[in-house]
XYZ file of C-alpha atoms in Angstrom:
344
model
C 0.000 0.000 0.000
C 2.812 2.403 1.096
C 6.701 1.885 0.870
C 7.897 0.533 4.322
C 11.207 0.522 6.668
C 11.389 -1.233 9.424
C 10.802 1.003 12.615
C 13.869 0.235 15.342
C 11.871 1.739 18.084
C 8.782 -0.903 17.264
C 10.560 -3.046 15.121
C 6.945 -3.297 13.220
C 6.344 -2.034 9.614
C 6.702 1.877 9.338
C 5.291 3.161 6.055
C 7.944 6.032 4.757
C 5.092 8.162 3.863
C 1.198 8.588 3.388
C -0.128 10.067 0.211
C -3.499 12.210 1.546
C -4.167 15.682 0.137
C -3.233 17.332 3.644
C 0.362 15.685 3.476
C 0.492 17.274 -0.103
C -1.114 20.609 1.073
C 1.845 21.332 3.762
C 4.518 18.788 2.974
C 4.713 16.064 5.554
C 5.000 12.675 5.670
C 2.326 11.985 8.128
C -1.511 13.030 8.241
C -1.120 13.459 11.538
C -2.336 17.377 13.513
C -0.781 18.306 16.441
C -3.240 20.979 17.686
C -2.824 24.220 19.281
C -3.309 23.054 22.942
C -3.954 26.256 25.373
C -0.724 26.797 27.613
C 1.099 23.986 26.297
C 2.114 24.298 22.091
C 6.108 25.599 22.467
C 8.631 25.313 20.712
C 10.026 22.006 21.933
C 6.633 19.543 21.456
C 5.746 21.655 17.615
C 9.400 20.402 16.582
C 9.538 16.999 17.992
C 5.660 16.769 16.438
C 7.217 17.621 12.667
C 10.293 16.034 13.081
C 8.716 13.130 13.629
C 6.283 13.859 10.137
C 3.487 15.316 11.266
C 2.806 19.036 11.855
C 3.502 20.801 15.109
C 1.539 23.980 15.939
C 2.693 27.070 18.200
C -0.072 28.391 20.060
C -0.025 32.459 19.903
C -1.991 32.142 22.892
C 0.876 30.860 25.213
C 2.796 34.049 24.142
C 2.404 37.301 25.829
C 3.810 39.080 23.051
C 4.077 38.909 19.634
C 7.716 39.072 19.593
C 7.560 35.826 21.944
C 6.007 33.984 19.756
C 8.697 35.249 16.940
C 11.311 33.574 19.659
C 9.250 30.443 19.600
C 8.892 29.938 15.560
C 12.447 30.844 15.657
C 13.258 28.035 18.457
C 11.456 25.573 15.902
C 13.437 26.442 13.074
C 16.982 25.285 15.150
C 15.340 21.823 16.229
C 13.985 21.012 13.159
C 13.825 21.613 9.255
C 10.436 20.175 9.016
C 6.947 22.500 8.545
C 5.018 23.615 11.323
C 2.108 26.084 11.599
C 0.810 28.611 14.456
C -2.438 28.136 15.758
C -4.706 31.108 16.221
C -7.320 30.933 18.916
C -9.816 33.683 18.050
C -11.344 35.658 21.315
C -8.609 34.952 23.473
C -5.945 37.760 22.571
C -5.423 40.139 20.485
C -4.278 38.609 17.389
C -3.288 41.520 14.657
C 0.683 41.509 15.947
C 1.016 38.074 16.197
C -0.495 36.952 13.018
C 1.933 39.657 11.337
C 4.804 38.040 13.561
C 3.629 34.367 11.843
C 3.534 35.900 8.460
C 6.593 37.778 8.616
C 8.426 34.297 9.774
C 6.292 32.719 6.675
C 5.404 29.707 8.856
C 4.121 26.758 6.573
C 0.171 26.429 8.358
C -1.401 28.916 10.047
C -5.004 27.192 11.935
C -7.692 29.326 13.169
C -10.159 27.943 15.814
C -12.715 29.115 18.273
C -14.633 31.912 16.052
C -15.510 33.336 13.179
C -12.392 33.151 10.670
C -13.238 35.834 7.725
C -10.841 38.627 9.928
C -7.931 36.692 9.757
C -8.583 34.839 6.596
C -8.680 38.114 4.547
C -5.547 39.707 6.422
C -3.467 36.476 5.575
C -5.006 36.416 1.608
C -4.063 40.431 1.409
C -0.728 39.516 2.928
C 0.224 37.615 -0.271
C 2.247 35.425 1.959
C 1.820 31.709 0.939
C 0.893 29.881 3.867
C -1.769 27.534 3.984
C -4.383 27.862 6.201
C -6.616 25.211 8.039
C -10.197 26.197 9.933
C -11.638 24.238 12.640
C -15.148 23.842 12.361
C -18.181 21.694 14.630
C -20.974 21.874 12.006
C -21.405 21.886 8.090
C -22.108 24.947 7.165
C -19.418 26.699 9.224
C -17.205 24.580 7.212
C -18.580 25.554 4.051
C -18.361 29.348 4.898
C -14.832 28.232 5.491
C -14.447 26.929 2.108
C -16.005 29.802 1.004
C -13.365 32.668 2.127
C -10.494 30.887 0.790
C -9.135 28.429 3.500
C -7.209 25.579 2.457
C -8.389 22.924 5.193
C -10.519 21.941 7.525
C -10.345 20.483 11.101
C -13.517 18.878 11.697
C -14.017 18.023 15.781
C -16.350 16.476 17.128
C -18.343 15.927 20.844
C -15.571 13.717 21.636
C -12.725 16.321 21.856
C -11.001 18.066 24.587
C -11.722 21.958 25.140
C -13.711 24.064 23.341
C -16.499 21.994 21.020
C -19.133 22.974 18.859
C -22.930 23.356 20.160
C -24.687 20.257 18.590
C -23.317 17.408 20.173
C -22.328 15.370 16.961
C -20.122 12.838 16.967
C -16.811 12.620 15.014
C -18.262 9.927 13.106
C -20.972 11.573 12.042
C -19.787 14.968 11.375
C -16.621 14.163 9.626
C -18.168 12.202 6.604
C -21.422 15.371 6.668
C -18.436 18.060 6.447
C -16.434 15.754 3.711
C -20.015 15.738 1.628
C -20.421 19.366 2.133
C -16.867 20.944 0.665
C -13.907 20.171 -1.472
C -11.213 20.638 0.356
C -9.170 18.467 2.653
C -11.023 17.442 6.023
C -8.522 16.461 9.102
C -10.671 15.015 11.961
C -10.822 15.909 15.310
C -11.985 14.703 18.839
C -11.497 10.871 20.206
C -7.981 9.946 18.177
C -5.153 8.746 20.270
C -3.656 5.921 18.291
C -3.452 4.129 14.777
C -7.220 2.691 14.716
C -8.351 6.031 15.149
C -6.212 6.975 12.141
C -7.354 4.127 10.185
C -10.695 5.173 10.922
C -11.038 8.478 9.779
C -9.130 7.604 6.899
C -11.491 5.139 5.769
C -14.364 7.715 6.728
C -12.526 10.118 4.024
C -10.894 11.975 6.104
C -7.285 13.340 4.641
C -5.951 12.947 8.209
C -6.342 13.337 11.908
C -5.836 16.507 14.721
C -4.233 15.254 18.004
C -4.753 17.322 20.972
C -6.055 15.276 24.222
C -2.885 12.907 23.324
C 0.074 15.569 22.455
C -0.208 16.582 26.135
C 1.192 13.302 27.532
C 4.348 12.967 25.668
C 7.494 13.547 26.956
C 7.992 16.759 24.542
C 5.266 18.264 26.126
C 5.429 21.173 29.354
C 2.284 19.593 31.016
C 2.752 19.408 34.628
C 3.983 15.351 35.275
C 0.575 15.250 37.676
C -1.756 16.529 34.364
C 0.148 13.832 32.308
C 0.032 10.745 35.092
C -3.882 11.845 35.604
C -4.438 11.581 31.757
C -3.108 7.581 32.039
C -5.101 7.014 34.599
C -8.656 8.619 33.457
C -11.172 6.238 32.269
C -13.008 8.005 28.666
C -15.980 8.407 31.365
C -14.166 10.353 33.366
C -14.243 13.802 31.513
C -17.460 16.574 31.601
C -18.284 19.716 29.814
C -18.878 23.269 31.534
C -19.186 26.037 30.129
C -22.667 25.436 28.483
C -24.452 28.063 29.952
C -22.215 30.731 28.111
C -22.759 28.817 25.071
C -19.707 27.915 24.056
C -19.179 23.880 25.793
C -15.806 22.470 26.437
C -14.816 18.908 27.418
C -12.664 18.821 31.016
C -11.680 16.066 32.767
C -13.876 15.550 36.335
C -12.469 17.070 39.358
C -13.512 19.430 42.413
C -13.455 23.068 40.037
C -15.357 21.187 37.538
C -18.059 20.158 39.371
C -18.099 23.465 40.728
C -18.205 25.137 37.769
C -21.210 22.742 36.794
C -23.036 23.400 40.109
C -22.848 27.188 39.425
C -24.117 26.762 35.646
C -27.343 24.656 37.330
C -27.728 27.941 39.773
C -27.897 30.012 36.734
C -29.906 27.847 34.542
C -32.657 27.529 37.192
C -32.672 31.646 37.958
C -32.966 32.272 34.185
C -29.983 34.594 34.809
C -28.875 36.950 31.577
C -25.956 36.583 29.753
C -23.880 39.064 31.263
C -24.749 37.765 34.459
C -23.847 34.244 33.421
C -20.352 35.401 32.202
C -19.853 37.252 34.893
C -20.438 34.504 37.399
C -18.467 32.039 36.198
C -15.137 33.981 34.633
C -14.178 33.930 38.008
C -13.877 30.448 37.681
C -12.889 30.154 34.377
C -10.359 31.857 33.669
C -6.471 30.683 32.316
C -5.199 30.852 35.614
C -7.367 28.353 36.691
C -6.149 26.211 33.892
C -2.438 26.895 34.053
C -2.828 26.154 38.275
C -3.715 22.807 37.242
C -2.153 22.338 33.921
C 1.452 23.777 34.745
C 1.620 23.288 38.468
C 0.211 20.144 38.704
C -2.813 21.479 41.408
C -5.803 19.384 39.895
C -8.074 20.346 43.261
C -7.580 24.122 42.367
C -7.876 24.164 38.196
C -9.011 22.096 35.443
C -7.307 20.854 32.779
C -8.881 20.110 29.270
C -9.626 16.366 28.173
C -10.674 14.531 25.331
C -13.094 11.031 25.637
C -9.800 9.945 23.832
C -8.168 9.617 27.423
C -9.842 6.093 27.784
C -6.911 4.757 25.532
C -3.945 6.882 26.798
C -1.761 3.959 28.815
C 1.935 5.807 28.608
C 3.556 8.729 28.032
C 6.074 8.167 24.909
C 8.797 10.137 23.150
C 6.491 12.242 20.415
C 8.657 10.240 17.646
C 7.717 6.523 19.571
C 3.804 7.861 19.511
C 3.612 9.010 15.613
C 5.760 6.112 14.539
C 3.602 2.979 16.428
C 0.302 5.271 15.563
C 0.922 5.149 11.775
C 2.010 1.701 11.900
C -0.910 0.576 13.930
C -2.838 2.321 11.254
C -1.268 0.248 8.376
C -1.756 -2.574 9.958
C -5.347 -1.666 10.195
C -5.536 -1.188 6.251
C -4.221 -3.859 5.505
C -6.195 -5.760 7.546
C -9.585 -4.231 5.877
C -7.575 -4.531 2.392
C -7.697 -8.677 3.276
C -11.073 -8.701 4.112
C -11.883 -7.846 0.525
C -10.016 -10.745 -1.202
């Protein structure tokens, strides 16, 4: 199906490369997303991720400034010669200097999640800088509209993902093959992929390749606190919850004591019929990063929350990034080829 080499850290076939559109849209070997994870998408785990032939991602939103994040892109280019993007998390930041900063550097993706995209779409298209551009997207027709101002890709996630998720509650399963019916362009999918089955899967749904997020945080690459990382091993896929409903915009945590605070509060202001301001205002408190970095960074679970994916249920280790792309595309040839043999 693919040429192969013989993987020394698995010692199991390794294809040398996979021929999807995305891997010809941004020149990698692998289909395989590492995606902007809040906090913890540096310079160390978006190199190791596209040295080992997939695409790492900066987060702007771990940089204070945008001359930071220029530092950061700068940091990739010494550890590796490989592509890697800068992911874009709109309503978080202001994102005018660092998206200059990105296109100045003429990074190879640039993804844009959380909002609506047509701002920094039409900035990067007057820019005339040639980087491609990917859009994450929970529902059809924001992936059309997608399609429809010029982006090059999108990231499809669905109810199964860590952090911030779209409002309908549909499935990856679903949504991936509605999305790939609905545009043209190359569809990653997102939300409950942590290994090669996962890849295999939404490859035989259509999909031109997969986004990581839930699973990038426990590698060895990664900043996450040791305590976030051990707690991802040990979480069951029933062990996650989403808050942040009653603002409208749900994301996917794993269970602790903030959490079900945070869900306790949202019942309070569900019952009372309270207005949107006042819901905001009730829960930022609660919500905001420093709550996440006290538990993501410092390793205090009982005082933050950290995001989670369902795909923690098969998260047993915490690998080298290289060991977990390597055994996850060869896990996902085997797959193929085991569906190839069914046919015969």
């Amino acid at each position: 199906m693919y040429p192969a080499r013989r993987s020394v850290l698995s010692m199991t076939v390794l294809p040398e490369k996979m021929h999807t559109r995305f891997t010809a849209l941004v020149n990698i070997r692998y289909p395989i997303v590492q995606g902007g994870l809040s906090h913890l998408s540096y310079a160390e785990l978006a190199a190791a991720v596209s040295e080992a032939g997939g695409l790492g991602q900066l987060g702007c939103a771990c940089f204070a400034t945008p001359e930071e994040l220029r530092s950061d892109i700068q940091k990739v280019r010494q550890l590796t010669t490989q592509p890697f993007g800068v992911n874009f998390p709109i309503g978080h930041v202001a994102l005018d200097g660092f998206l200059d900063v990105a296109l100045e550097e003429q990074v190879a993706a640039i993804s844009i999640t959380g909002g609506n995209p047509e701002k920094l779409l039409r900035a990067i298209q007057q820019s005339g800088v040639a980087v491609k551009t990917m859009v994450l997207v929970a529902g059809v027709r924001a992936a059309q509209k997608a399609e429809q101002l010029g982006a090059h890709a999108i990231i499809a996630v669905g109810f199964e993902g860590g952090g911030h998720l779209g409002r309908d509650d549909i499935g990856t399963t679903v949504l991936v093959p509605r999305i790939l019916d609905s545009v043209k362009i190359p569809v990653l999918a997102s939300g409950g992929f942590a290994d090669g089955r996962g890849l295999a899967a939404a490859l035989a749904l259509g999909a031109d390749g997969i986004e990581l997020g839930t699973r990038f945080v426990a590698v060895r690459e990664s900043n996450a606190h040791p305590t976030y990382q051990q707690a991802l091993v040990e979480a069951r896929e029933t062990d996650t919850v989403i808050i942040e409903r009653a603002i409208g915009r749900p994301a996917r945590v794993l269970k602790g004591t903030i959490p079900n605070a945070i869900l306790s509060i949202e019942h309070e202001l569900e019952q009372s019929n309270a207005s949107p301001e006042e819901r905001l205002q009730r829960l930022l408190p609660h919500i905001r990063g420093i709550i996440n970095t006290r538990a993501s960074l410092e390793g205090n679970l009982e005082e933050g929350f950290v995001w989670a994916g369902q795909a923690i249920g098969l998260i047993n280790d915490i690998p080298t990034t290289r060991e977990l792309i390597e055994r996850t595309v060869s896990q996902a040839y085997q797959q193929t080829q085991r569906l190839h043999n069914l046919f015969d």
